[in-house]
């Protein structure tokens, strides 16, 4: 997994202006491999549709994936004859590789792609990109599995598609409905941060992009589409499914160990400036309280279970110490990831050490409560011990949250360089907008890319 993304969180989304005569707002990429028969017809159809219906400037980019037929010549002819069409030639195959390469070099603020067969009804294109242009969403996808979608395809492909999405929901907790529909769009500033994290260069590229975006809290807009299956599709189902399952395992493992800096994809809470002008209200307090309570409830259940198990073979003090220690380690790890949004291995050991200090305070409270109970009641029942421990843990929980928030996981957003500030990356100007100038590393494989110029 690549993690060399620009540091700092994403800025608030803004509405894109229509007055961009010299810069197209939308760049639609069509990745192709040996499509000499269909390419020209499909590109001209797409161009005609955009020229008639799209109110912004646009570009159509044909990304040739090392075709061995006359596809490069057809793409070059379209590049020369239509002003809004350009052609790229890549010497290596892979739909994901083509999209990452072209998107990384595009100057359009909204980037999209669709399959060359145009299986998706083009009337869905404007609804797909409108939420990105308006600043409402970060990514948009067409969905063949939405209730209002109208889809014509065979039962085998229908079963495979639904089974694959069920795997994603069960293994990666994905909430989007259709990962593999060849009809997607993304804002460029999001792509600049997200693409370096995506490792796959083939068909799993879409899924990996969406899973990472969703886990980072980005907003994904879904558009129901009308879709007609292409019976002449060259996709090899068995090999593609095998690679997809390998990708699911790889991404799931990376997410489980916190190997990706997804915090660099975070957006400010809300795009209304009033959300950032409130005084006296700590940022994210409500969300952190909810997360802390959920983690705390689960930790308490784990603690009580462990205490009951240890109490069967040890005294109350030993059982309490062991149960509290194990549940504290689990509690710190869960709060680090889920409540305070800290990912990766940076400071993980330090956070656990600080969590053990908080554990020591909780141990003192609960052990003191047990000692006081034993002194007062002599030989209390097991139920009485549990009741006292619950009360002591409630008091320790309040103190634990305050210590976690102020000491263990303090809000460090103020340490992130802002554009134009100390430590910020250099900037470049496009029109009236100044944006960071980020180096966009591609994958480690060498890609020979040429553009046909008029």
XYZ file of N, CA and C in Angstrom, residues 84-181:
294
model
N -12.570 18.485 -28.444
C -12.739 18.094 -27.035
C -12.256 16.687 -26.749
N -11.628 16.036 -27.706
C -11.146 14.666 -27.514
C -9.626 14.644 -27.550
N -9.042 13.903 -26.636
C -7.599 13.688 -26.670
C -7.328 12.207 -26.429
N -6.170 11.762 -26.860
C -5.821 10.341 -26.773
C -4.516 10.147 -26.022
N -4.494 9.155 -25.146
C -3.280 8.750 -24.441
C -2.988 7.291 -24.780
N -1.739 7.002 -24.895
C -1.298 5.633 -25.151
C -0.465 5.158 -23.977
N -0.871 4.042 -23.355
C -0.105 3.429 -22.284
C 0.419 2.095 -22.780
N 1.668 1.809 -22.473
C 2.300 0.585 -22.968
C 2.071 -0.609 -22.053
N 1.272 -0.438 -20.992
C 0.944 -1.531 -20.091
C -0.560 -1.609 -19.914
N -1.062 -2.826 -19.763
C -2.490 -3.031 -19.611
C -2.933 -2.730 -18.179
N -4.243 -2.621 -18.008
C -4.813 -2.420 -16.675
C -5.718 -1.211 -16.638
N -7.007 -1.447 -16.399
C -7.936 -0.324 -16.345
C -7.584 0.633 -15.211
N -7.253 0.076 -14.039
C -6.878 0.932 -12.916
C -5.649 1.764 -13.210
N -4.671 1.163 -13.892
C -3.465 1.897 -14.257
C -3.797 3.057 -15.196
N -4.669 2.800 -16.158
C -5.044 3.850 -17.108
C -5.754 4.999 -16.402
N -6.694 4.681 -15.525
C -7.439 5.727 -14.828
C -6.528 6.538 -13.915
N -5.682 5.861 -13.154
C -4.791 6.583 -12.247
C -3.836 7.489 -13.023
N -3.316 7.006 -14.141
C -2.369 7.796 -14.922
C -3.023 9.039 -15.497
N -4.156 8.867 -16.164
C -4.816 10.009 -16.802
C -5.376 10.962 -15.754
N -6.030 10.439 -14.727
C -6.574 11.306 -13.682
C -5.469 12.095 -12.980
N -4.318 11.481 -12.783
C -3.229 12.166 -12.083
C -2.674 13.331 -12.894
N -2.830 13.300 -14.207
C -2.293 14.355 -15.059
C -3.363 15.314 -15.566
N -4.617 15.065 -15.227
C -5.692 15.910 -15.729
C -5.776 17.208 -14.931
N -6.147 18.291 -15.624
C -6.319 19.579 -14.952
C -7.790 19.898 -14.697
N -8.693 18.999 -15.033
C -10.118 19.235 -14.802
C -10.465 19.004 -13.338
N -11.323 19.819 -12.753
C -11.671 19.645 -11.334
C -12.571 18.454 -11.053
N -13.265 17.922 -12.068
C -14.089 16.730 -11.897
C -13.620 15.687 -12.905
N -13.315 14.486 -12.410
C -12.787 13.407 -13.234
C -13.780 12.255 -13.226
N -14.055 11.714 -14.396
C -15.020 10.622 -14.496
C -14.485 9.561 -15.441
N -15.143 8.409 -15.454
C -14.823 7.398 -16.461
C -16.061 6.579 -16.752
N -16.105 6.003 -17.939
C -17.162 5.076 -18.308
C -16.602 4.065 -19.286
N -17.256 2.915 -19.359
C -16.819 1.865 -20.270
C -17.109 2.264 -21.708
N -16.297 1.763 -22.617
C -16.411 2.148 -24.017
C -17.708 1.652 -24.646
N -18.304 0.597 -24.105
C -19.541 0.087 -24.705
C -20.748 0.953 -24.385
N -20.573 1.948 -23.476
C -21.660 2.845 -23.083
C -22.903 2.057 -22.657
N -22.674 1.028 -21.852
C -23.798 0.236 -21.344
C -24.732 1.083 -20.498
N -24.186 2.092 -19.826
C -24.994 2.967 -18.980
C -25.642 4.050 -19.828
N -26.925 4.297 -19.600
C -27.633 5.353 -20.301
C -26.967 6.698 -20.000
N -26.638 7.451 -21.032
C -25.884 8.698 -20.852
C -26.684 9.775 -20.133
N -27.992 9.624 -20.022
C -28.775 10.611 -19.273
C -28.411 10.630 -17.793
N -27.690 9.614 -17.324
C -27.270 9.580 -15.916
C -25.963 10.337 -15.689
N -25.314 10.807 -16.765
C -24.006 11.444 -16.600
C -24.088 12.765 -15.849
N -25.027 13.623 -16.208
C -25.161 14.902 -15.502
C -25.548 14.701 -14.037
N -26.532 13.826 -13.713
C -26.804 13.547 -12.292
C -25.606 12.952 -11.565
N -24.716 12.257 -12.287
C -23.536 11.669 -11.648
C -22.564 12.750 -11.185
N -22.298 13.729 -12.040
C -21.261 14.718 -11.724
C -21.807 15.962 -11.045
N -23.128 16.178 -11.082
C -23.698 17.391 -10.480
C -23.367 17.526 -8.989
N -23.460 16.449 -8.164
C -23.099 16.609 -6.743
C -21.636 16.961 -6.528
N -20.759 16.586 -7.456
C -19.348 16.945 -7.338
C -19.121 18.392 -7.739
N -19.793 18.835 -8.767
C -19.671 20.224 -9.200
C -20.222 21.166 -8.144
N -21.335 20.782 -7.530
C -21.969 21.657 -6.527
C -21.204 21.694 -5.220
N -20.286 20.737 -5.003
C -19.560 20.673 -3.736
C -20.239 19.809 -2.695
N -21.307 19.106 -3.069
C -22.025 18.284 -2.098
C -21.291 16.995 -1.771
N -20.658 16.356 -2.771
C -20.064 15.039 -2.575
C -18.633 15.000 -3.085
N -17.916 13.948 -2.666
C -16.520 13.759 -3.060
C -16.379 12.791 -4.228
N -17.185 11.736 -4.227
C -17.194 10.760 -5.302
C -18.640 10.472 -5.680
N -18.831 9.948 -6.890
C -20.166 9.552 -7.326
C -20.048 8.273 -8.137
N -21.011 7.378 -7.962
C -20.978 6.105 -8.676
C -22.357 5.798 -9.234
N -22.367 5.145 -10.379
C -23.612 4.623 -10.890
C -23.900 3.285 -10.240
N -25.158 3.021 -9.949
C -25.535 1.770 -9.279
C -26.572 1.025 -10.108
N -26.236 -0.217 -10.458
C -27.179 -1.087 -11.150
C -28.060 -1.844 -10.167
N -27.744 -1.744 -8.870
C -28.467 -2.522 -7.860
C -29.420 -1.666 -7.036
N -29.550 -0.379 -7.384
C -30.533 0.460 -6.705
C -31.939 0.043 -7.129
N -32.912 0.330 -6.292
C -34.277 -0.139 -6.557
C -34.840 0.454 -7.839
N -34.504 1.701 -8.131
C -35.074 2.351 -9.312
C -34.238 2.158 -10.566
N -33.142 1.394 -10.472
C -32.338 1.114 -11.654
C -33.073 0.136 -12.567
N -32.816 0.260 -13.849
C -33.385 -0.669 -14.829
C -32.218 -1.336 -15.550
N -32.106 -2.636 -15.381
C -30.926 -3.366 -15.849
C -31.361 -4.546 -16.720
N -30.658 -4.705 -17.836
C -30.880 -5.847 -18.719
C -29.569 -6.624 -18.806
N -29.516 -7.801 -18.193
C -28.341 -8.655 -18.273
C -28.707 -10.077 -17.877
N -27.814 -11.007 -18.207
C -28.064 -12.404 -17.954
C -28.011 -12.765 -16.486
N -28.598 -13.921 -16.112
C -28.635 -14.326 -14.697
C -27.248 -14.591 -14.120
N -26.285 -15.062 -14.945
C -24.949 -15.348 -14.410
C -24.262 -14.078 -13.946
N -24.288 -13.044 -14.774
C -23.654 -11.785 -14.374
C -24.400 -11.129 -13.216
N -25.716 -11.268 -13.194
C -26.498 -10.717 -12.086
C -26.104 -11.387 -10.774
N -25.960 -12.703 -10.790
C -25.584 -13.439 -9.581
C -24.176 -13.049 -9.129
N -23.235 -12.981 -10.082
C -21.847 -12.650 -9.732
C -21.770 -11.251 -9.128
N -22.484 -10.308 -9.717
C -22.447 -8.933 -9.218
C -22.995 -8.843 -7.796
N -24.121 -9.477 -7.568
C -24.725 -9.406 -6.228
C -23.903 -10.179 -5.203
N -23.328 -11.303 -5.612
C -22.494 -12.070 -4.694
C -21.252 -11.279 -4.311
N -20.659 -10.594 -5.294
C -19.455 -9.804 -5.016
C -19.748 -8.665 -4.044
N -20.853 -7.971 -4.256
C -21.197 -6.885 -3.350
C -21.556 -7.399 -1.969
N -22.114 -8.613 -1.875
C -22.374 -9.213 -0.560
C -21.063 -9.516 0.158
N -20.057 -9.964 -0.590
C -18.735 -10.209 0.001
C -18.150 -8.915 0.546
N -18.278 -7.829 -0.211
C -17.750 -6.539 0.238
C -18.451 -6.064 1.505
N -19.753 -6.239 1.561
C -20.495 -5.782 2.739
C -20.144 -6.599 3.978
N -19.937 -7.908 3.793
C -19.674 -8.764 4.940
C -18.214 -8.719 5.394
N -17.285 -8.525 4.458
C -15.869 -8.578 4.821
C -15.261 -7.208 5.073
N -15.667 -6.201 4.303
C -15.087 -4.859 4.428
C -16.084 -3.836 4.938
N -17.285 -4.300 5.321
C -18.333 -3.419 5.855
C -18.661 -2.291 4.886
N -18.617 -2.576 3.578
C -18.923 -1.562 2.568
C -20.414 -1.245 2.585
N -20.746 0.038 2.427
C -22.152 0.448 2.421
C -22.626 0.868 1.033
N -21.711 1.080 0.089
C -22.141 1.418 -1.268
C -22.688 0.159 -1.935
N -23.565 0.340 -2.915
C -24.332 -0.798 -3.417
C -23.703 -1.484 -4.619
N -22.888 -0.797 -5.423
C -22.393 -1.395 -6.659
C -20.964 -0.928 -6.906
N -20.005 -1.818 -6.656
C -18.600 -1.435 -6.754
C -18.077 -1.451 -8.178
N -18.599 -2.308 -9.025
C -17.982 -2.560 -10.318
C -18.694 -1.933 -11.504
N -19.714 -1.139 -11.299
C -20.358 -0.460 -12.416
C -19.361 0.517 -13.044
